[in-house]
CSV table of C-alpha atoms and ligand atoms in Angstrom, one decimal:
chain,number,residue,atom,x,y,z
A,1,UNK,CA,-8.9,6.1,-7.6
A,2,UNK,CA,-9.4,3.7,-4.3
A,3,UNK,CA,-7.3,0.7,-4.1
A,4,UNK,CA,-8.5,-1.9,-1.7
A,5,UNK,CA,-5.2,-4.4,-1.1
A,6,UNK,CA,-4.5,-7.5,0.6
A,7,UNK,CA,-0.6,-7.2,1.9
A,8,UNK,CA,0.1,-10.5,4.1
A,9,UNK,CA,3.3,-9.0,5.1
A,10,UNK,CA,2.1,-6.0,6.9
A,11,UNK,CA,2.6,-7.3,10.7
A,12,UNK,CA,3.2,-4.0,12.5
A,13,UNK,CA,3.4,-0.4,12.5
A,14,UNK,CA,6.7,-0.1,10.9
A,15,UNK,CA,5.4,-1.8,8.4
A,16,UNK,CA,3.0,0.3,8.0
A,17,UNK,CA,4.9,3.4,7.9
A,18,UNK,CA,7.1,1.4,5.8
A,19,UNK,CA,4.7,1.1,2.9
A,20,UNK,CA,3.1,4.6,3.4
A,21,UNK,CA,6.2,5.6,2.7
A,22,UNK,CA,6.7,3.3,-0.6
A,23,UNK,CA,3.4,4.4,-1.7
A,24,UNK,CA,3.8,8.1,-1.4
A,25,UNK,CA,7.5,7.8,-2.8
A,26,UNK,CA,5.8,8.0,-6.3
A,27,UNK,CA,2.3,9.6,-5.2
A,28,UNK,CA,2.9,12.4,-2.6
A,29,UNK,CA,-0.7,13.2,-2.6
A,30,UNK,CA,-1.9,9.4,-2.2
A,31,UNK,CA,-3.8,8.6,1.2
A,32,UNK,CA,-3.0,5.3,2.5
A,33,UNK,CA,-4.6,3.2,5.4
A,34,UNK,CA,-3.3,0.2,6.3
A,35,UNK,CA,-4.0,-1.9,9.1
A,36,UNK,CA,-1.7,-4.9,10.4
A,37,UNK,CA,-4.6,-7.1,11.6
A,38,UNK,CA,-6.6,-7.0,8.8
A,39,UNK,CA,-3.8,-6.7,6.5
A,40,UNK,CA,-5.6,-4.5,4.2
A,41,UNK,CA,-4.3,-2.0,2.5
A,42,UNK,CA,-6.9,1.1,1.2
A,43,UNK,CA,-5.2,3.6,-1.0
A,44,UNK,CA,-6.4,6.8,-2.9
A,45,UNK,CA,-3.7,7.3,-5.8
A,46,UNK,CA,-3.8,9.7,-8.8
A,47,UNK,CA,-1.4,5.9,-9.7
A,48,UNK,CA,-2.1,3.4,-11.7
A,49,UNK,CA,-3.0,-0.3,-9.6
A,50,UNK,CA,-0.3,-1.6,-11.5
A,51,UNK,CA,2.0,1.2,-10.5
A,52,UNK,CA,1.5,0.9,-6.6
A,53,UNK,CA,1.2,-3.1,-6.7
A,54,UNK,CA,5.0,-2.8,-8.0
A,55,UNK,CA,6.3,-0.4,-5.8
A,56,UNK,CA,5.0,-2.4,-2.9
A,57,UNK,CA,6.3,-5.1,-4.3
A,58,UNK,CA,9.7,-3.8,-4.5
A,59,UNK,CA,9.4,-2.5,-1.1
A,60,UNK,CA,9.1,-6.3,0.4
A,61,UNK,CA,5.7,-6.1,0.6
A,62,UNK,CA,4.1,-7.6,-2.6
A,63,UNK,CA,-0.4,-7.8,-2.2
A,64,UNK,CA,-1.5,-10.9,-2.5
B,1,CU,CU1,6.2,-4.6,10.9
């Protein structure tokens, strides 16, 4: 499925990297897009919305 996100916190591209790298932690396959100035998020996830909501959230960057 496509997740379409709103993440305040994402600023920069470390941030960025930082939740690609939370998201594919529990989806190595997912696809993720985010861009700072937007602060959208897309995702393509075999995951559950739930699932990646939580694990950004525990990565410090909970969606709006
Ligand atoms: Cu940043």
């Amino acid at each position: 499925m496509t997740l379409t996100l709103k993440v305040p916190d994402i600023a920069c591209s470390a941030c960025v990297s930082a939740v690609t790298d939370a998201i594919t932690s529990v989806d190595s396959s997912a696809t993720v897009e985010a861009d700072p100035k937007t602060k959208i998020v897309n995702v393509q996830t075999q995951q559950s919305e739930d699932k990646i909501k939580q694990v950004l959230a525990d990565a410090g960057y909970p969606p709006a």
